[in-house]
Amino acid sequence: MQWTPEQAPAIASNARKLLIQAFAGTGKTTTLVGYASAHADVKMLYLCYNKSVEMAAKNRFPRNVTCKTAHGLAYAVYGTQYQHKQAGNLRITEVARVLDTQDWELARDVVNTLNTFMASADMALDGRHFVRYEGRGLTPLQERRITQVVGLAISVWKRMIDLQDAGVQITHDGYLKLYQMSRPDLSNRFGAILLDEGQDVNPVIADLVQRQRTIQVMVGDRHQQLYRFRGAQDALSAAWMADAEKHYLTQSFRFGPAVAHVANVILSFKGETVKLQGLGQRTLVKRSLPEDLAHRTWLHRTVSGVIENALRLEKQGGHRMFWIGGIDSYSLRELEDLFQFSRGRNDLVQQKKLLRDYRDFEQYQEIAKATQDPEMQRSVRIIEAYFDLPKRIEQLRRCAVASELDATVTLTTAHKAKGLEWDFVGLYDDFSADPLVPETDRASRDDELNLLYVSATRAMQILAVNSLVIDIMQRYKELNGSLTSSR
């Protein structure tokens, strides 16, 4: 294979620590495969983000590479011991039952504290993991609240990891935490660890990797960090990688100069000075996609945006829709419940949490308006726009297809689109309000710009930008005097 001048030195590197910062579509996984092949005498562990990535990687990497998720490593040691009491996640209702309380805010605080601890590199659960008051001067009442919540979280954690206590289940993150706390030594099995998606690594996994006496190779794109809200951190910029040999991959063969230009405009507002190069086929950037396409993909900011757009398309008729991740992963059941709630038919609401959290639909609307929550606001708009919503949702299920090859439209969120690509991509108009307003804090601004960057760089032939991207490009033009043609 002919490697680019950027890929070749990274692949040939013999550094003990190697950091590859790769922009969208620049072949980071291909580069890792090349690295593994060039060092065929070294047994390597490719640490994958999820199971689907693991399965795909097994078909790409050479035989000297073992592909595993961190949870897969932990399962062999701890997960098997807890098979009789495993759960997918911590549910507020279950924790409330364990605590024998109907104080839902207290149960939520305990759940959030436990989740923060399990995602951290820390060896003990304490006040650092209560994050609701983070960065604020604490009142005596708040300090007492933290003490109370941490004490309860510790008691739940002890019951979670007690093999004999079947009354409290343990999550997959729970046995991963136990594995990390045991400080496993992987150097007797592997000579190198390849860590992908370094910008979105939980501290618990980063700690697991950095302690190993092996070659450490990390790849990622800091501008594709999408999971900060889940506790993920940018390990590419971590102190333990500061002395790594660094390489950049900037040449993308997925798209042409026009999409690269859009991406560079977006990233310029994050202060990025290294330019993404679009060396792929000629790609057009337009305000809308042509009407005569046999297939198109819509990317959305929110789940409710996906549903809103799907209802619009269903109304047009004739569409076969493929939902990335499956239609059942897009909260249609919750929307049906909200519809029944808005009509006062509480007996038909299946998710009883809705009835506990809100007095009535008017209060739900008030909170949606006060908080400017985009998911809630779009849900309200959908409820108001479709008097026959349950019938419409049933029709959406009938329009859904199991194979993307059979679809006329692919629907997904920007988060689920990461790592994927399509010929014709449209950005739906449900992305958050202008992230460049001065009142927006830097972390929130960067998160929204990252989503736009990831979304824009999924297109290979035509990208249809939304009003927010058009506004950002106009802002760039005003700041820089001229705007290079996006054609």
Coordinates of C-alpha atoms in Angstrom, one line a residue:
M1 CA 0.0 0.0 0.0
Q2 CA 1.2 3.5 -0.8
W3 CA 1.3 5.5 2.4
T4 CA 1.0 9.3 2.4
P5 CA 4.0 11.4 3.6
E6 CA 2.1 11.9 6.8
Q7 CA 1.3 8.3 7.4
A8 CA 4.6 6.8 6.6
P9 CA 6.7 8.2 9.5
A10 CA 4.0 7.3 12.0
I11 CA 3.8 3.7 10.7
A12 CA 7.6 3.3 10.8
S13 CA 8.0 4.9 14.3
N14 CA 9.8 2.9 17.0
A15 CA 8.8 5.4 19.8
R16 CA 7.7 4.0 23.2
K17 CA 4.9 6.6 23.1
L18 CA 3.3 7.6 19.8
L19 CA 0.5 10.2 19.4
I20 CA -1.3 10.4 16.1
Q21 CA -3.7 13.4 15.8
A22 CA -5.9 12.6 12.8
F23 CA -8.6 14.8 11.3
A24 CA -11.8 13.5 9.9
G25 CA -11.5 11.0 7.1
T26 CA -7.7 11.0 7.1
G27 CA -7.3 7.2 7.6
K28 CA -6.4 6.8 11.3
T29 CA -7.5 3.2 11.5
T30 CA -5.8 2.4 8.2
T31 CA -2.6 4.0 9.7
L32 CA -2.9 1.8 12.8
V33 CA -3.3 -1.3 10.7
G34 CA -0.2 -0.2 8.8
Y35 CA 1.7 0.3 12.1
A36 CA 0.7 -3.1 13.3
S37 CA 1.8 -4.8 10.1
A38 CA 5.1 -2.9 10.1
H39 CA 5.8 -4.2 13.7
A40 CA 4.6 -7.7 13.1
D41 CA 6.9 -9.1 15.7
V42 CA 5.2 -7.2 18.5
K43 CA 2.0 -8.6 20.0
M44 CA -0.5 -5.8 20.3
L45 CA -3.8 -5.0 22.0
Y46 CA -6.2 -2.7 20.0
L47 CA -8.5 -1.2 22.6
C48 CA -11.8 -0.5 20.9
Y49 CA -14.5 1.9 21.8
N50 CA -17.4 -0.6 21.5
K51 CA -18.3 -4.1 20.4
S52 CA -19.2 -3.2 16.8
V53 CA -15.8 -1.5 16.4
E54 CA -14.2 -4.6 17.8
M55 CA -15.9 -6.9 15.3
A56 CA -15.0 -4.7 12.4
A57 CA -11.4 -4.4 13.6
K58 CA -10.9 -8.1 13.8
N59 CA -11.4 -8.2 10.0
R60 CA -8.8 -5.5 9.4
F61 CA -5.9 -6.0 11.7
P62 CA -3.1 -8.5 11.2
R63 CA -2.8 -11.6 13.4
N64 CA -0.4 -10.0 15.9
V65 CA -3.2 -7.8 17.1
T66 CA -5.9 -8.7 19.7
C67 CA -9.0 -6.5 19.4
K68 CA -10.9 -6.0 22.6
T69 CA -13.0 -3.4 24.4
A70 CA -12.0 -2.4 27.9
H71 CA -15.2 -4.0 29.2
G72 CA -14.2 -7.2 27.3
L73 CA -10.9 -7.3 29.2
A74 CA -12.6 -6.7 32.5
Y75 CA -15.4 -9.2 31.9
A76 CA -12.9 -12.1 31.6
V77 CA -11.6 -11.3 35.1
Y78 CA -14.6 -9.8 37.0
G79 CA -17.6 -9.8 34.8
T80 CA -17.9 -13.6 34.8
Q81 CA -18.1 -13.5 38.6
Y82 CA -21.1 -11.2 38.6
Q83 CA -23.2 -12.8 35.8
H84 CA -25.9 -13.5 38.3
K85 CA -26.4 -9.8 39.2
Q86 CA -25.5 -7.7 36.1
A87 CA -27.5 -4.7 34.9
G88 CA -27.1 -2.4 31.9
N89 CA -27.2 0.8 33.9
L90 CA -28.1 2.3 37.3
R91 CA -31.8 3.2 37.4
I92 CA -33.0 5.9 39.7
T93 CA -36.0 3.9 40.7
E94 CA -33.9 0.9 41.7
V95 CA -31.5 3.0 43.7
A96 CA -34.5 4.7 45.4
R97 CA -35.8 1.2 46.3
V98 CA -32.4 0.3 47.8
L99 CA -32.3 3.5 49.8
D100 CA -36.0 3.1 50.8
T101 CA -36.8 6.6 49.7
Q102 CA -39.1 8.5 47.4
D103 CA -36.8 11.5 47.3
W104 CA -36.1 11.3 43.6
E105 CA -33.6 14.1 43.6
L106 CA -31.6 12.3 46.3
A107 CA -31.7 9.1 44.3
R108 CA -30.6 10.9 41.2
D109 CA -27.6 12.5 43.0
V110 CA -26.5 9.1 44.3
V111 CA -26.8 7.6 40.8
N112 CA -24.8 10.5 39.3
T113 CA -22.1 10.2 42.0
L114 CA -21.7 6.5 41.5
N115 CA -21.5 6.9 37.7
T116 CA -18.9 9.7 38.0
F117 CA -16.8 7.5 40.4
M118 CA -17.0 4.5 38.0
A119 CA -15.8 6.6 35.1
S120 CA -12.9 8.1 37.1
A121 CA -9.3 7.0 37.7
D122 CA -9.8 7.4 41.4
M123 CA -9.3 4.5 43.9
A124 CA -11.9 5.6 46.4
L125 CA -15.4 7.2 46.2
D126 CA -15.5 10.7 47.9
G127 CA -16.8 14.2 47.5
R128 CA -15.0 14.7 44.2
H129 CA -17.6 12.6 42.5
F130 CA -20.5 14.7 43.5
V131 CA -20.4 17.1 40.6
R132 CA -23.7 19.1 40.8
Y133 CA -22.1 21.8 42.9
E134 CA -18.8 21.7 41.0
G135 CA -17.0 25.1 40.8
R136 CA -19.3 26.9 43.2
G137 CA -18.8 28.2 46.7
L138 CA -20.6 25.8 48.9
T139 CA -23.1 26.7 51.6
P140 CA -23.3 24.6 54.8
L141 CA -26.5 23.1 53.5
Q142 CA -24.8 22.0 50.3
E143 CA -21.8 20.5 52.2
R144 CA -24.3 18.5 54.3
R145 CA -25.9 17.3 51.1
I146 CA -22.6 16.1 49.6
T147 CA -21.8 14.3 52.8
Q148 CA -25.2 12.6 52.8
V149 CA -25.0 11.6 49.1
V150 CA -21.4 10.3 49.2
G151 CA -22.2 8.2 52.3
L152 CA -25.2 6.7 50.5
A153 CA -23.3 6.2 47.3
I154 CA -20.6 4.3 49.2
S155 CA -23.1 2.0 50.8
V156 CA -24.7 1.2 47.4
W157 CA -21.3 0.6 45.8
K158 CA -20.4 -1.9 48.6
R159 CA -23.6 -3.7 47.9
M160 CA -23.0 -3.6 44.1
I161 CA -19.6 -5.4 44.4
D162 CA -20.8 -7.9 47.1
L163 CA -21.1 -11.2 45.3
Q164 CA -23.5 -12.5 47.9
D165 CA -25.9 -9.5 47.7
A166 CA -28.4 -10.2 44.9
G167 CA -30.5 -7.2 46.0
V168 CA -28.3 -4.7 44.2
Q169 CA -27.1 -5.3 40.7
I170 CA -23.7 -4.3 39.3
T171 CA -23.4 -2.5 35.9
H172 CA -20.8 -3.2 33.2
D173 CA -19.0 0.0 34.3
G174 CA -19.0 -1.4 37.8
Y175 CA -16.9 -4.5 37.0
L176 CA -14.7 -2.4 34.7
K177 CA -14.0 -0.2 37.6
L178 CA -13.1 -3.2 39.7
Y179 CA -10.7 -4.3 37.0
Q180 CA -9.0 -0.9 36.8
M181 CA -8.7 -0.7 40.6
S182 CA -6.9 -4.1 40.6
R183 CA -4.1 -2.5 38.5
P184 CA -3.7 -5.3 36.0
D185 CA -0.4 -5.7 34.3
L186 CA -0.9 -6.4 30.6
S187 CA 2.8 -6.2 29.7
N188 CA 3.1 -10.0 30.1
R189 CA 0.6 -10.5 27.3
F190 CA 1.2 -7.5 25.0
G191 CA 4.2 -5.5 23.9
A192 CA 2.0 -2.5 22.7
I193 CA -1.4 -1.0 23.3
L194 CA -3.2 0.8 20.5
L195 CA -5.8 3.2 21.9
D196 CA -8.3 4.6 19.4
E197 CA -10.7 7.6 19.8
G198 CA -8.3 9.1 22.4
Q199 CA -10.3 12.3 22.5
D200 CA -13.3 10.5 24.1
V201 CA -11.6 8.2 26.6
N202 CA -13.0 7.8 30.1
P203 CA -10.4 8.4 32.8
V204 CA -10.9 4.9 34.1
I205 CA -9.7 3.5 30.7
A206 CA -6.9 6.1 30.3
D207 CA -5.6 5.1 33.8
L208 CA -5.6 1.5 32.8
V209 CA -3.5 2.2 29.7
Q210 CA -1.1 4.7 31.1
R211 CA 0.0 2.3 33.8
Q212 CA 1.2 -0.4 31.4
R213 CA 4.9 -1.1 30.8
T214 CA 4.3 -1.4 27.0
I215 CA 4.5 0.7 23.9
Q216 CA 1.6 3.1 23.9
V217 CA 0.1 4.3 20.6
M218 CA -2.9 6.7 20.8
V219 CA -4.9 8.1 17.9
G220 CA -7.8 10.5 17.7
D221 CA -9.1 13.9 16.8
R222 CA -9.7 16.4 19.6
H223 CA -12.3 18.1 17.4
Q224 CA -14.4 14.9 17.4
Q225 CA -14.8 14.9 21.1
L226 CA -18.6 14.3 21.6
Y227 CA -19.0 12.6 24.9
R228 CA -17.8 15.1 27.5
F229 CA -21.3 15.0 28.9
R230 CA -20.7 11.3 29.8
G231 CA -17.5 12.1 31.7
A232 CA -15.1 11.4 28.8
Q233 CA -11.9 13.4 28.6
D234 CA -9.4 14.3 25.9
A235 CA -6.5 11.9 26.6
L236 CA -4.7 13.2 23.5
S237 CA -3.9 16.3 25.6
A238 CA -3.2 14.4 28.9
A239 CA 0.0 15.0 30.8
W240 CA 1.1 11.4 30.5
M241 CA 1.2 11.8 26.7
A242 CA 3.1 15.1 26.7
D243 CA 6.4 13.3 25.9
A244 CA 5.0 11.2 23.1
E245 CA 6.3 11.4 19.5
K246 CA 3.6 13.4 17.7
H247 CA 2.3 13.1 14.1
Y248 CA -0.6 14.8 12.3
L249 CA -2.8 13.3 9.6
T250 CA -4.5 16.2 7.7
Q251 CA -5.1 14.7 4.2
S252 CA -8.6 13.4 3.8
F253 CA -9.6 11.4 0.8
R254 CA -13.3 11.1 1.8
F255 CA -14.2 14.5 0.4
G256 CA -12.9 17.4 -1.7
P257 CA -11.8 21.0 -0.9
A258 CA -15.3 22.4 -0.4
V259 CA -16.2 20.2 2.6
A260 CA -12.7 20.7 4.0
H261 CA -13.2 24.4 3.8
V262 CA -16.5 24.2 5.7
A263 CA -14.7 22.1 8.4
N264 CA -11.8 24.5 8.6
V265 CA -14.2 27.5 9.0
I266 CA -15.9 25.7 11.9
L267 CA -12.6 24.7 13.5
S268 CA -11.2 28.2 13.2
F269 CA -13.6 29.4 15.9
K270 CA -11.9 26.9 18.2
G271 CA -8.5 28.4 17.4
E272 CA -7.3 25.5 15.2
T273 CA -4.5 26.7 12.8
V274 CA -3.6 23.3 11.2
K275 CA -5.7 22.9 8.1
L276 CA -7.7 19.9 7.0
Q277 CA -7.0 19.1 3.3
G278 CA -9.8 17.7 1.2
L279 CA -8.0 15.5 -1.4
G280 CA -11.0 13.3 -2.3
Q281 CA -13.5 13.6 -5.1
R282 CA -15.1 17.0 -5.9
T283 CA -17.7 17.7 -3.2
L284 CA -20.4 20.4 -3.5
V285 CA -21.7 22.4 -0.6
K286 CA -25.2 23.6 -1.1
R287 CA -28.2 25.0 0.9
S288 CA -30.3 21.9 0.0
L289 CA -30.0 18.5 -1.5
P290 CA -31.3 17.8 -5.1
E291 CA -34.8 16.5 -5.2
D292 CA -34.1 13.5 -7.5
L293 CA -31.6 11.6 -5.3
A294 CA -32.3 7.9 -4.9
H295 CA -30.9 8.1 -1.4
R296 CA -30.0 10.8 1.1
T297 CA -28.9 11.0 4.7
W298 CA -30.1 13.5 7.3
L299 CA -28.0 14.3 10.4
H300 CA -29.7 15.8 13.4
R301 CA -28.6 17.4 16.7
T302 CA -31.3 15.8 18.8
V303 CA -33.4 12.7 18.9
S304 CA -36.6 14.7 18.8
G305 CA -35.2 16.4 15.6
V306 CA -34.8 13.0 14.0
I307 CA -38.5 12.2 14.9
E308 CA -39.7 15.6 13.7
N309 CA -38.0 15.2 10.3
A310 CA -39.2 11.6 10.0
L311 CA -42.8 12.7 10.5
R312 CA -42.3 15.4 7.9
L313 CA -40.9 12.8 5.4
E314 CA -43.7 10.3 6.2
K315 CA -46.2 13.0 5.4
Q316 CA -44.6 13.4 2.0
G317 CA -45.1 9.7 1.4
G318 CA -43.1 7.2 -0.6
H319 CA -40.0 7.0 1.7
R320 CA -38.3 3.9 3.1
M321 CA -36.4 5.0 6.2
F322 CA -33.3 3.4 7.7
W323 CA -32.7 4.5 11.3
I324 CA -29.0 4.2 12.4
G325 CA -29.1 2.1 15.6
G326 CA -32.6 1.0 14.9
I327 CA -35.9 2.9 15.2
D328 CA -36.5 1.7 18.7
S329 CA -33.4 3.6 19.9
Y330 CA -35.0 7.0 19.1
S331 CA -37.4 7.4 22.1
L332 CA -40.7 7.0 20.1
R333 CA -42.3 5.3 23.1
E334 CA -41.5 8.3 25.3
L335 CA -43.0 10.7 22.7
E336 CA -46.2 8.6 22.6
D337 CA -46.4 8.8 26.4
L338 CA -45.9 12.6 26.2
F339 CA -48.7 12.8 23.7
Q340 CA -51.1 10.8 26.0
F341 CA -49.9 12.9 28.9
S342 CA -50.8 16.1 27.0
R343 CA -54.3 14.8 26.5
G344 CA -54.7 13.9 30.2
R345 CA -54.8 10.2 29.4
N346 CA -52.4 9.3 32.2
D347 CA -53.7 5.7 32.4
L348 CA -52.2 5.2 28.9
V349 CA -48.7 6.5 29.9
Q350 CA -46.3 3.5 30.1
Q351 CA -43.3 5.4 31.4
K352 CA -44.5 6.4 34.9
K353 CA -41.5 8.6 35.5
L354 CA -43.2 11.2 33.3
L355 CA -46.1 11.3 35.8
R356 CA -43.7 11.6 38.8
D357 CA -41.6 14.3 37.3
Y358 CA -44.3 16.7 36.0
R359 CA -47.6 17.7 37.5
D360 CA -49.2 18.1 34.1
F361 CA -48.4 18.9 30.5
E362 CA -48.6 22.6 31.2
Q363 CA -45.8 22.3 33.7
Y364 CA -43.8 20.3 31.1
Q365 CA -44.2 23.2 28.6
E366 CA -43.3 25.8 31.2
I367 CA -40.0 24.0 32.1
A368 CA -39.2 23.5 28.4
K369 CA -39.6 27.2 27.8
A370 CA -37.7 28.2 31.0
T371 CA -34.7 25.9 30.4
Q372 CA -34.7 26.2 26.6
D373 CA -34.1 22.5 26.5
P374 CA -34.0 21.7 22.7
E375 CA -35.3 18.1 23.1
M376 CA -38.2 19.2 25.3
Q377 CA -39.1 22.1 23.0
R378 CA -39.1 20.0 19.9
S379 CA -41.2 17.4 21.6
V380 CA -43.8 20.0 22.5
R381 CA -43.8 21.3 18.9
I382 CA -44.3 17.7 17.6
I383 CA -47.2 17.2 20.1
E384 CA -48.8 20.4 18.9
A385 CA -48.3 19.7 15.2
Y386 CA -49.8 16.2 15.0
F387 CA -53.2 15.6 16.6
D388 CA -53.0 11.9 15.4
L389 CA -49.4 11.3 16.6
P390 CA -49.8 7.7 17.7
K391 CA -51.1 6.8 14.3
R392 CA -48.2 8.7 12.7
I393 CA -45.6 6.9 14.8
E394 CA -47.2 3.5 13.8
Q395 CA -46.8 4.6 10.2
L396 CA -43.1 5.4 10.9
R397 CA -42.6 1.9 12.1
R398 CA -44.1 0.6 8.9
C399 CA -41.9 2.8 6.8
A400 CA -38.7 1.6 8.6
V401 CA -36.4 -0.8 6.7
A402 CA -33.9 -3.2 8.2
S403 CA -31.2 -2.7 5.5
E404 CA -29.8 0.7 4.4
L405 CA -29.5 -0.7 0.9
D406 CA -33.4 -0.7 0.8
A407 CA -33.8 2.8 2.1
T408 CA -34.5 6.1 0.3
V409 CA -33.5 8.0 3.5
T410 CA -31.1 7.4 6.3
L411 CA -31.8 9.1 9.6
T412 CA -29.4 9.6 12.5
T413 CA -28.1 11.9 15.1
A414 CA -24.6 13.5 14.8
H415 CA -23.4 11.4 17.7
K416 CA -24.4 8.1 16.0
A417 CA -23.0 9.3 12.7
K418 CA -19.4 9.4 14.0
G419 CA -17.2 7.1 12.0
L420 CA -19.7 6.8 9.1
E421 CA -19.9 8.4 5.7
W422 CA -22.5 8.9 2.9
D423 CA -22.6 10.4 -0.6
F424 CA -25.4 12.9 0.0
V425 CA -25.7 14.5 3.5
G426 CA -28.1 17.2 4.8
L427 CA -27.8 18.9 8.2
Y428 CA -31.2 19.3 9.8
D429 CA -32.1 22.7 11.4
D430 CA -32.2 21.4 15.0
F431 CA -28.7 22.1 16.0
S432 CA -28.3 24.3 19.2
A433 CA -28.5 28.0 19.1
D434 CA -25.5 30.0 18.0
P435 CA -22.5 28.6 20.0
L436 CA -20.5 31.7 19.2
V437 CA -22.5 34.1 21.4
P438 CA -20.2 35.6 24.1
E439 CA -22.3 34.2 26.9
T440 CA -21.5 30.6 25.9
D441 CA -18.8 29.0 28.0
R442 CA -15.8 27.6 26.1
A443 CA -16.6 23.9 26.8
S444 CA -20.2 24.2 25.6
R445 CA -19.0 26.2 22.5
D446 CA -16.5 23.6 21.6
D447 CA -18.9 20.7 22.1
E448 CA -21.4 22.3 19.6
L449 CA -18.7 23.2 17.1
N450 CA -17.4 19.6 17.3
L451 CA -20.8 18.3 16.5
L452 CA -21.0 20.5 13.4
Y453 CA -17.5 19.5 12.3
V454 CA -18.3 15.8 12.7
S455 CA -21.6 16.2 10.8
A456 CA -20.1 18.2 7.9
T457 CA -17.3 15.8 7.3
R458 CA -19.6 12.8 6.8
A459 CA -20.4 13.9 3.2
M460 CA -18.5 12.6 0.2
Q461 CA -20.4 14.1 -2.8
I462 CA -22.9 16.8 -1.7
L463 CA -23.2 18.5 1.7
A464 CA -26.4 20.5 2.4
V465 CA -25.6 22.9 5.2
N466 CA -28.2 24.3 7.7
S467 CA -28.8 27.8 8.7
L468 CA -26.4 27.6 11.6
V469 CA -23.5 26.6 9.5
I470 CA -24.4 29.3 6.9
D471 CA -24.4 31.9 9.7
I472 CA -21.0 30.7 11.0
M473 CA -19.5 30.9 7.5
Q474 CA -20.9 34.4 7.1
R475 CA -19.3 35.3 10.5
Y476 CA -16.0 33.9 9.2
K477 CA -16.3 36.0 6.0
E478 CA -16.9 39.2 8.0
L479 CA -13.8 38.4 10.2
N480 CA -11.5 37.5 7.4
G481 CA -12.6 39.9 4.7
S482 CA -13.4 37.3 2.1
L483 CA -14.9 33.9 1.8
T484 CA -13.4 31.3 -0.5
S485 CA -16.0 29.7 -2.8
S486 CA -17.5 26.6 -1.3
R487 CA -17.8 25.1 -4.7

